[in-house]
PDB file of C-alpha atoms in Angstrom:
ATOM      1  CA  UNK A   1     -98.459  26.669 -58.417  1.00 49.00           C
ATOM      2  CA  UNK A   2     -97.243  29.561 -59.648  1.00 50.00           C
ATOM      3  CA  UNK A   3     -96.018  31.090 -56.930  1.00 51.00           C
ATOM      4  CA  UNK A   4     -93.551  27.597 -56.162  1.00 51.00           C
ATOM      5  CA  UNK A   5     -92.850  27.782 -60.628  1.00 52.00           C
ATOM      6  CA  UNK A   6     -91.511  31.462 -59.846  1.00 50.00           C
ATOM      7  CA  UNK A   7     -89.759  30.236 -56.497  1.00 50.00           C
ATOM      8  CA  UNK A   8     -88.775  26.899 -58.332  1.00 50.00           C
ATOM      9  CA  UNK A   9     -87.378  29.393 -61.326  1.00 49.00           C
ATOM     10  CA  UNK A  10     -85.430  31.906 -58.266  1.00 49.00           C
ATOM     11  CA  UNK A  11     -83.641  29.134 -56.918  1.00 48.00           C
ATOM     12  CA  UNK A  12     -81.863  28.287 -60.775  1.00 47.00           C
ATOM     13  CA  UNK A  13     -80.643  31.883 -61.221  1.00 45.00           C
ATOM     14  CA  UNK A  14     -79.312  32.009 -57.979  1.00 48.00           C
ATOM     15  CA  UNK A  15     -77.813  28.508 -58.543  1.00 48.00           C
ATOM     16  CA  UNK A  16     -76.681  29.490 -61.412  1.00 52.00           C
ATOM     17  CA  UNK A  17     -75.444  32.430 -60.204  1.00 51.00           C
ATOM     18  CA  UNK A  18     -73.531  31.130 -57.637  1.00 52.00           C
ATOM     19  CA  UNK A  19     -71.712  28.630 -60.138  1.00 55.00           C
ATOM     20  CA  UNK A  20     -70.342  31.442 -62.098  1.00 55.00           C
ATOM     21  CA  UNK A  21     -69.195  33.087 -59.180  1.00 53.00           C
ATOM     22  CA  UNK A  22     -67.556  29.978 -57.846  1.00 52.00           C
ATOM     23  CA  UNK A  23     -65.921  28.969 -62.739  1.00 51.00           C
ATOM     24  CA  UNK A  24     -64.947  33.418 -62.120  1.00 53.00           C
ATOM     25  CA  UNK A  25     -63.184  32.504 -58.727  1.00 50.00           C
ATOM     26  CA  UNK A  26     -61.468  29.113 -60.315  1.00 50.00           C
ATOM     27  CA  UNK A  27     -60.976  31.027 -63.363  1.00 52.00           C
ATOM     28  CA  UNK A  28     -59.231  33.555 -61.519  1.00 56.00           C
ATOM     29  CA  UNK A  29     -57.094  32.369 -59.300  1.00 54.00           C
ATOM     30  CA  UNK A  30     -53.302  31.569 -60.133  1.00 55.00           C
ATOM     31  CA  UNK A  31     -51.930  28.602 -61.191  1.00 54.00           C
ATOM     32  CA  UNK A  32     -50.502  26.271 -59.344  1.00 54.00           C
ATOM     33  CA  UNK A  33     -46.613  26.679 -58.878  1.00 54.00           C
ATOM     34  CA  UNK A  34     -45.350  24.023 -60.534  1.00 58.00           C
ATOM     35  CA  UNK A  35     -41.502  22.933 -60.742  1.00 59.00           C
ATOM     36  CA  UNK A  36     -41.063  25.002 -63.488  1.00 70.00           C
ATOM     37  CA  UNK A  37     -42.705  28.021 -62.725  1.00 85.00           C
ATOM     38  CA  UNK A  38     -40.700  28.078 -59.076  1.00 84.00           C
ATOM     39  CA  UNK A  39     -37.271  27.019 -61.915  1.00 85.00           C
ATOM     40  CA  UNK A  40     -37.188  29.701 -63.806  1.00 86.00           C
ATOM     41  CA  UNK A  41     -38.312  32.469 -60.898  1.00 88.00           C
ATOM     42  CA  UNK A  42     -34.737  31.965 -59.244  1.00 89.00           C
ATOM     43  CA  UNK A  43     -33.434  31.374 -62.915  1.00 88.00           C
ATOM     44  CA  UNK A  44     -35.218  34.671 -63.656  1.00 88.00           C
ATOM     45  CA  UNK A  45     -33.945  36.614 -60.131  1.00 90.00           C
ATOM     46  CA  UNK A  46     -29.554  35.615 -60.437  1.00 91.00           C
ATOM     47  CA  UNK A  47     -29.779  36.898 -63.711  1.00 90.00           C
ATOM     48  CA  UNK A  48     -31.445  39.728 -62.964  1.00 87.00           C
ATOM     49  CA  UNK A  49     -27.901  39.687 -58.952  1.00 90.00           C
ATOM     50  CA  UNK A  50     -26.285  39.098 -62.101  1.00 92.00           C
ATOM     51  CA  UNK A  51     -27.730  41.864 -64.759  1.00 89.00           C
ATOM     52  CA  UNK A  52     -26.441  44.675 -61.692  1.00 88.00           C
ATOM     53  CA  UNK A  53     -23.367  43.133 -61.234  1.00 92.00           C
ATOM     54  CA  UNK A  54     -21.892  44.094 -64.050  1.00 93.00           C
ATOM     55  CA  UNK A  55     -23.958  46.913 -64.676  1.00 90.00           C
ATOM     56  CA  UNK A  56     -22.445  47.626 -60.654  1.00 92.00           C
ATOM     57  CA  UNK A  57     -18.812  47.237 -62.001  1.00 95.00           C
ATOM     58  CA  UNK A  58     -18.879  48.605 -66.099  1.00 93.00           C
ATOM     59  CA  UNK A  59     -20.202  51.725 -63.880  1.00 93.00           C
ATOM     60  CA  UNK A  60     -17.350  51.882 -61.640  1.00 95.00           C
ATOM     61  CA  UNK A  61     -14.674  51.227 -64.605  1.00 95.00           C
ATOM     62  CA  UNK A  62     -16.566  54.337 -66.082  1.00 94.00           C
ATOM     63  CA  UNK A  63     -16.275  56.256 -62.578  1.00 95.00           C
ATOM     64  CA  UNK A  64     -12.291  55.195 -62.596  1.00 96.00           C
ATOM     65  CA  UNK A  65     -12.035  56.202 -66.656  1.00 95.00           C
ATOM     66  CA  UNK A  66     -13.448  59.653 -65.843  1.00 95.00           C
ATOM     67  CA  UNK A  67     -11.213  60.256 -62.974  1.00 96.00           C
ATOM     68  CA  UNK A  68      -8.357  59.162 -64.930  1.00 96.00           C
ATOM     69  CA  UNK A  69      -9.503  61.745 -68.023  1.00 95.00           C
ATOM     70  CA  UNK A  70      -9.917  64.707 -66.134  1.00 96.00           C
ATOM     71  CA  UNK A  71      -7.037  64.228 -64.352  1.00 97.00           C
ATOM     72  CA  UNK A  72      -5.061  62.755 -67.751  1.00 96.00           C
ATOM     73  CA  UNK A  73      -6.865  66.417 -69.126  1.00 95.00           C
ATOM     74  CA  UNK A  74      -5.363  68.518 -66.503  1.00 95.00           C
ATOM     75  CA  UNK A  75      -2.197  67.705 -65.994  1.00 95.00           C
ATOM     76  CA  UNK A  76      -1.453  67.166 -70.638  1.00 93.00           C
ATOM     77  CA  UNK A  77      -3.062  71.348 -70.411  1.00 93.00           C
ATOM     78  CA  UNK A  78      -0.365  71.840 -67.173  1.00 92.00           C
ATOM     79  CA  UNK A  79       2.497  70.458 -68.797  1.00 91.00           C
ATOM     80  CA  UNK A  80       1.823  72.116 -72.110  1.00 87.00           C
ATOM     81  CA  UNK A  81       1.600  74.986 -70.897  1.00 84.00           C
ATOM     82  CA  UNK A  82       4.545  75.147 -68.884  1.00 85.00           C
ATOM     83  CA  UNK A  83       6.385  74.085 -72.561  1.00 81.00           C
ATOM     84  CA  UNK A  84       5.239  77.032 -74.081  1.00 75.00           C
ATOM     85  CA  UNK A  85       8.268  77.690 -77.035  1.00 68.00           C
ATOM     86  CA  UNK A  86      10.705  80.809 -77.122  1.00 65.00           C
ATOM     87  CA  UNK A  87       8.971  81.791 -79.904  1.00 60.00           C
ATOM     88  CA  UNK A  88       5.156  82.430 -79.686  1.00 61.00           C
ATOM     89  CA  UNK A  89       4.134  79.811 -82.416  1.00 67.00           C
ATOM     90  CA  UNK A  90       1.406  81.057 -83.753  1.00 62.00           C
ATOM     91  CA  UNK A  91      -1.611  79.236 -82.194  1.00 70.00           C
ATOM     92  CA  UNK A  92       0.277  77.358 -79.539  1.00 76.00           C
ATOM     93  CA  UNK A  93      -1.569  78.607 -76.531  1.00 78.00           C
ATOM     94  CA  UNK A  94      -5.503  78.568 -78.214  1.00 76.00           C
ATOM     95  CA  UNK A  95      -4.157  74.440 -79.495  1.00 78.00           C
ATOM     96  CA  UNK A  96      -4.161  74.012 -75.866  1.00 84.00           C
ATOM     97  CA  UNK A  97      -6.976  75.514 -74.645  1.00 84.00           C
ATOM     98  CA  UNK A  98      -8.667  74.077 -77.051  1.00 82.00           C
ATOM     99  CA  UNK A  99      -7.666  70.119 -76.171  1.00 86.00           C
ATOM    100  CA  UNK A 100      -8.596  70.639 -72.726  1.00 90.00           C
ATOM    101  CA  UNK A 101     -12.344  71.330 -74.126  1.00 88.00           C
ATOM    102  CA  UNK A 102     -12.035  68.587 -75.769  1.00 85.00           C
ATOM    103  CA  UNK A 103     -10.819  66.465 -73.649  1.00 90.00           C
ATOM    104  CA  UNK A 104     -13.619  68.178 -70.289  1.00 91.00           C
ATOM    105  CA  UNK A 105     -16.943  67.213 -73.753  1.00 88.00           C
ATOM    106  CA  UNK A 106     -14.382  63.403 -73.083  1.00 90.00           C
ATOM    107  CA  UNK A 107     -15.406  63.573 -69.283  1.00 93.00           C
ATOM    108  CA  UNK A 108     -18.823  63.986 -69.921  1.00 90.00           C
ATOM    109  CA  UNK A 109     -19.255  61.809 -72.080  1.00 89.00           C
ATOM    110  CA  UNK A 110     -17.848  59.278 -70.290  1.00 91.00           C
ATOM    111  CA  UNK A 111     -20.086  60.651 -67.138  1.00 91.00           C
ATOM    112  CA  UNK A 112     -23.133  60.796 -69.451  1.00 87.00           C
ATOM    113  CA  UNK A 113     -23.120  57.216 -69.960  1.00 89.00           C
ATOM    114  CA  UNK A 114     -22.083  56.508 -65.217  1.00 90.00           C
ATOM    115  CA  UNK A 115     -25.687  57.708 -65.919  1.00 88.00           C
ATOM    116  CA  UNK A 116     -27.176  55.648 -67.944  1.00 87.00           C
ATOM    117  CA  UNK A 117     -25.997  53.151 -65.787  1.00 88.00           C
ATOM    118  CA  UNK A 118     -27.081  54.843 -62.802  1.00 89.00           C
ATOM    119  CA  UNK A 119     -30.355  55.277 -63.716  1.00 87.00           C
ATOM    120  CA  UNK A 120     -30.651  51.880 -65.358  1.00 86.00           C
ATOM    121  CA  UNK A 121     -29.477  49.912 -61.656  1.00 86.00           C
ATOM    122  CA  UNK A 122     -31.910  52.323 -59.499  1.00 88.00           C
ATOM    123  CA  UNK A 123     -34.855  51.977 -62.144  1.00 86.00           C
ATOM    124  CA  UNK A 124     -34.181  48.166 -64.085  1.00 80.00           C
ATOM    125  CA  UNK A 125     -35.037  50.474 -67.452  1.00 81.00           C
ATOM    126  CA  UNK A 126     -33.158  51.833 -70.010  1.00 79.00           C
ATOM    127  CA  UNK A 127     -34.120  55.567 -71.421  1.00 80.00           C
ATOM    128  CA  UNK A 128     -32.889  57.260 -75.278  1.00 83.00           C
ATOM    129  CA  UNK A 129     -31.840  60.890 -73.843  1.00 85.00           C
ATOM    130  CA  UNK A 130     -28.689  60.283 -71.508  1.00 84.00           C
ATOM    131  CA  UNK A 131     -27.152  58.587 -75.304  1.00 87.00           C
ATOM    132  CA  UNK A 132     -28.577  61.743 -77.058  1.00 90.00           C
ATOM    133  CA  UNK A 133     -27.045  63.549 -75.069  1.00 88.00           C
ATOM    134  CA  UNK A 134     -23.909  62.554 -75.571  1.00 89.00           C
ATOM    135  CA  UNK A 135     -24.855  63.296 -79.287  1.00 91.00           C
ATOM    136  CA  UNK A 136     -25.053  66.633 -79.438  1.00 92.00           C
ATOM    137  CA  UNK A 137     -22.159  66.162 -76.059  1.00 89.00           C
ATOM    138  CA  UNK A 138     -20.007  64.502 -79.314  1.00 89.00           C
ATOM    139  CA  UNK A 139     -20.835  66.608 -82.037  1.00 92.00           C
ATOM    140  CA  UNK A 140     -20.041  69.763 -79.732  1.00 89.00           C
ATOM    141  CA  UNK A 141     -16.909  68.701 -79.524  1.00 86.00           C
ATOM    142  CA  UNK A 142     -16.222  67.752 -83.441  1.00 88.00           C
ATOM    143  CA  UNK A 143     -17.680  71.943 -83.751  1.00 89.00           C
ATOM    144  CA  UNK A 144     -15.082  72.810 -81.559  1.00 84.00           C
ATOM    145  CA  UNK A 145     -12.988  71.296 -82.233  1.00 81.00           C
ATOM    146  CA  UNK A 146     -12.583  72.031 -85.898  1.00 83.00           C
ATOM    147  CA  UNK A 147     -13.359  75.501 -85.590  1.00 80.00           C
ATOM    148  CA  UNK A 148     -10.463  75.855 -83.250  1.00 75.00           C
ATOM    149  CA  UNK A 149      -8.404  74.138 -86.199  1.00 75.00           C
ATOM    150  CA  UNK A 150      -9.752  76.574 -88.195  1.00 76.00           C
ATOM    151  CA  UNK A 151      -9.013  80.500 -86.307  1.00 74.00           C
ATOM    152  CA  UNK A 152      -5.428  79.023 -85.622  1.00 70.00           C
ATOM    153  CA  UNK A 153      -4.577  77.664 -89.235  1.00 70.00           C
ATOM    154  CA  UNK A 154      -3.016  79.323 -92.156  1.00 66.00           C
ATOM    155  CA  UNK A 155      -6.184  77.978 -94.471  1.00 62.00           C
ATOM    156  CA  UNK A 156      -6.362  78.482 -98.175  1.00 62.00           C
ATOM    157  CA  UNK A 157     -10.669  78.688 -98.848  1.00 62.00           C
ATOM    158  CA  UNK A 158     -10.182  76.875-102.042  1.00 68.00           C
ATOM    159  CA  UNK A 159      -8.411  73.545-100.106  1.00 76.00           C
ATOM    160  CA  UNK A 160     -10.476  69.841-100.567  1.00 81.00           C
ATOM    161  CA  UNK A 161      -8.919  70.226 -96.404  1.00 80.00           C
ATOM    162  CA  UNK A 162     -11.168  73.919 -95.324  1.00 80.00           C
ATOM    163  CA  UNK A 163     -13.867  71.790 -97.901  1.00 83.00           C
ATOM    164  CA  UNK A 164     -14.089  68.976 -96.074  1.00 87.00           C
ATOM    165  CA  UNK A 165     -14.292  70.633 -92.553  1.00 85.00           C
ATOM    166  CA  UNK A 166     -17.191  72.629 -93.989  1.00 87.00           C
ATOM    167  CA  UNK A 167     -18.550  69.453 -94.303  1.00 90.00           C
ATOM    168  CA  UNK A 168     -17.774  68.186 -90.733  1.00 91.00           C
ATOM    169  CA  UNK A 169     -19.019  71.073 -89.324  1.00 91.00           C
ATOM    170  CA  UNK A 170     -22.454  71.029 -91.131  1.00 93.00           C
ATOM    171  CA  UNK A 171     -23.056  67.702 -89.918  1.00 94.00           C
ATOM    172  CA  UNK A 172     -22.658  67.516 -86.447  1.00 93.00           C
ATOM    173  CA  UNK A 173     -24.903  71.007 -86.732  1.00 94.00           C
ATOM    174  CA  UNK A 174     -27.229  68.955 -88.012  1.00 95.00           C
ATOM    175  CA  UNK A 175     -26.727  66.117 -85.639  1.00 94.00           C
ATOM    176  CA  UNK A 176     -27.466  68.591 -82.798  1.00 94.00           C
ATOM    177  CA  UNK A 177     -30.069  69.878 -84.238  1.00 95.00           C
ATOM    178  CA  UNK A 178     -32.473  66.759 -84.910  1.00 95.00           C
ATOM    179  CA  UNK A 179     -31.413  65.087 -81.957  1.00 94.00           C
ATOM    180  CA  UNK A 180     -32.134  68.693 -79.190  1.00 93.00           C
ATOM    181  CA  UNK A 181     -35.824  68.452 -82.010  1.00 95.00           C
ATOM    182  CA  UNK A 182     -35.608  64.217 -80.574  1.00 94.00           C
ATOM    183  CA  UNK A 183     -35.242  65.900 -76.854  1.00 91.00           C
ATOM    184  CA  UNK A 184     -37.991  68.165 -76.812  1.00 92.00           C
ATOM    185  CA  UNK A 185     -40.668  66.030 -79.242  1.00 92.00           C
ATOM    186  CA  UNK A 186     -39.713  62.909 -76.424  1.00 90.00           C
ATOM    187  CA  UNK A 187     -40.064  65.971 -73.669  1.00 87.00           C
ATOM    188  CA  UNK A 188     -43.436  66.919 -75.285  1.00 89.00           C
ATOM    189  CA  UNK A 189     -44.822  62.889 -75.148  1.00 88.00           C
ATOM    190  CA  UNK A 190     -43.860  63.131 -71.885  1.00 81.00           C
ATOM    191  CA  UNK A 191     -46.633  65.366 -70.129  1.00 75.00           C
TER     192      UNK A 191
END
């Protein structure tokens, strides 16, 4: 009698294990597709493709804009050098070179934004890193233009323009330092 009770207990355990397994399989199986989920998938695919198309068009516009900005920068530099005044005005050539560098940095900023668009099209994920680079390049551009202007122009030390330029230089330098630290921290967190 003891043996039959044990067999019955084993059979009930097996039955309950089978029921547990069946319940687990039912819980893990995907829900049957309804018309609503199919519609959601179609709309999601369509929106994703539209998103990619818009990003591609924006990227193409950035390429065209960067090419035009580069050509204009070089053309403007050439025209400025060809019109050097007979009597060399103080800093004319230096200002022309600084203007070229500033324009080239603008092209670099456009290309950095383009790389963000390209990266999004490849991975469908946004990254903060390119925008940090853009901020660093913009602040560097500001420092170069102020530094060039101060080196060419005769500036009296107590003037309000000089004070304003010094504040702007300090803010740009602080921005470069902060963005550089942020880039370093991001790189360490990815490791």
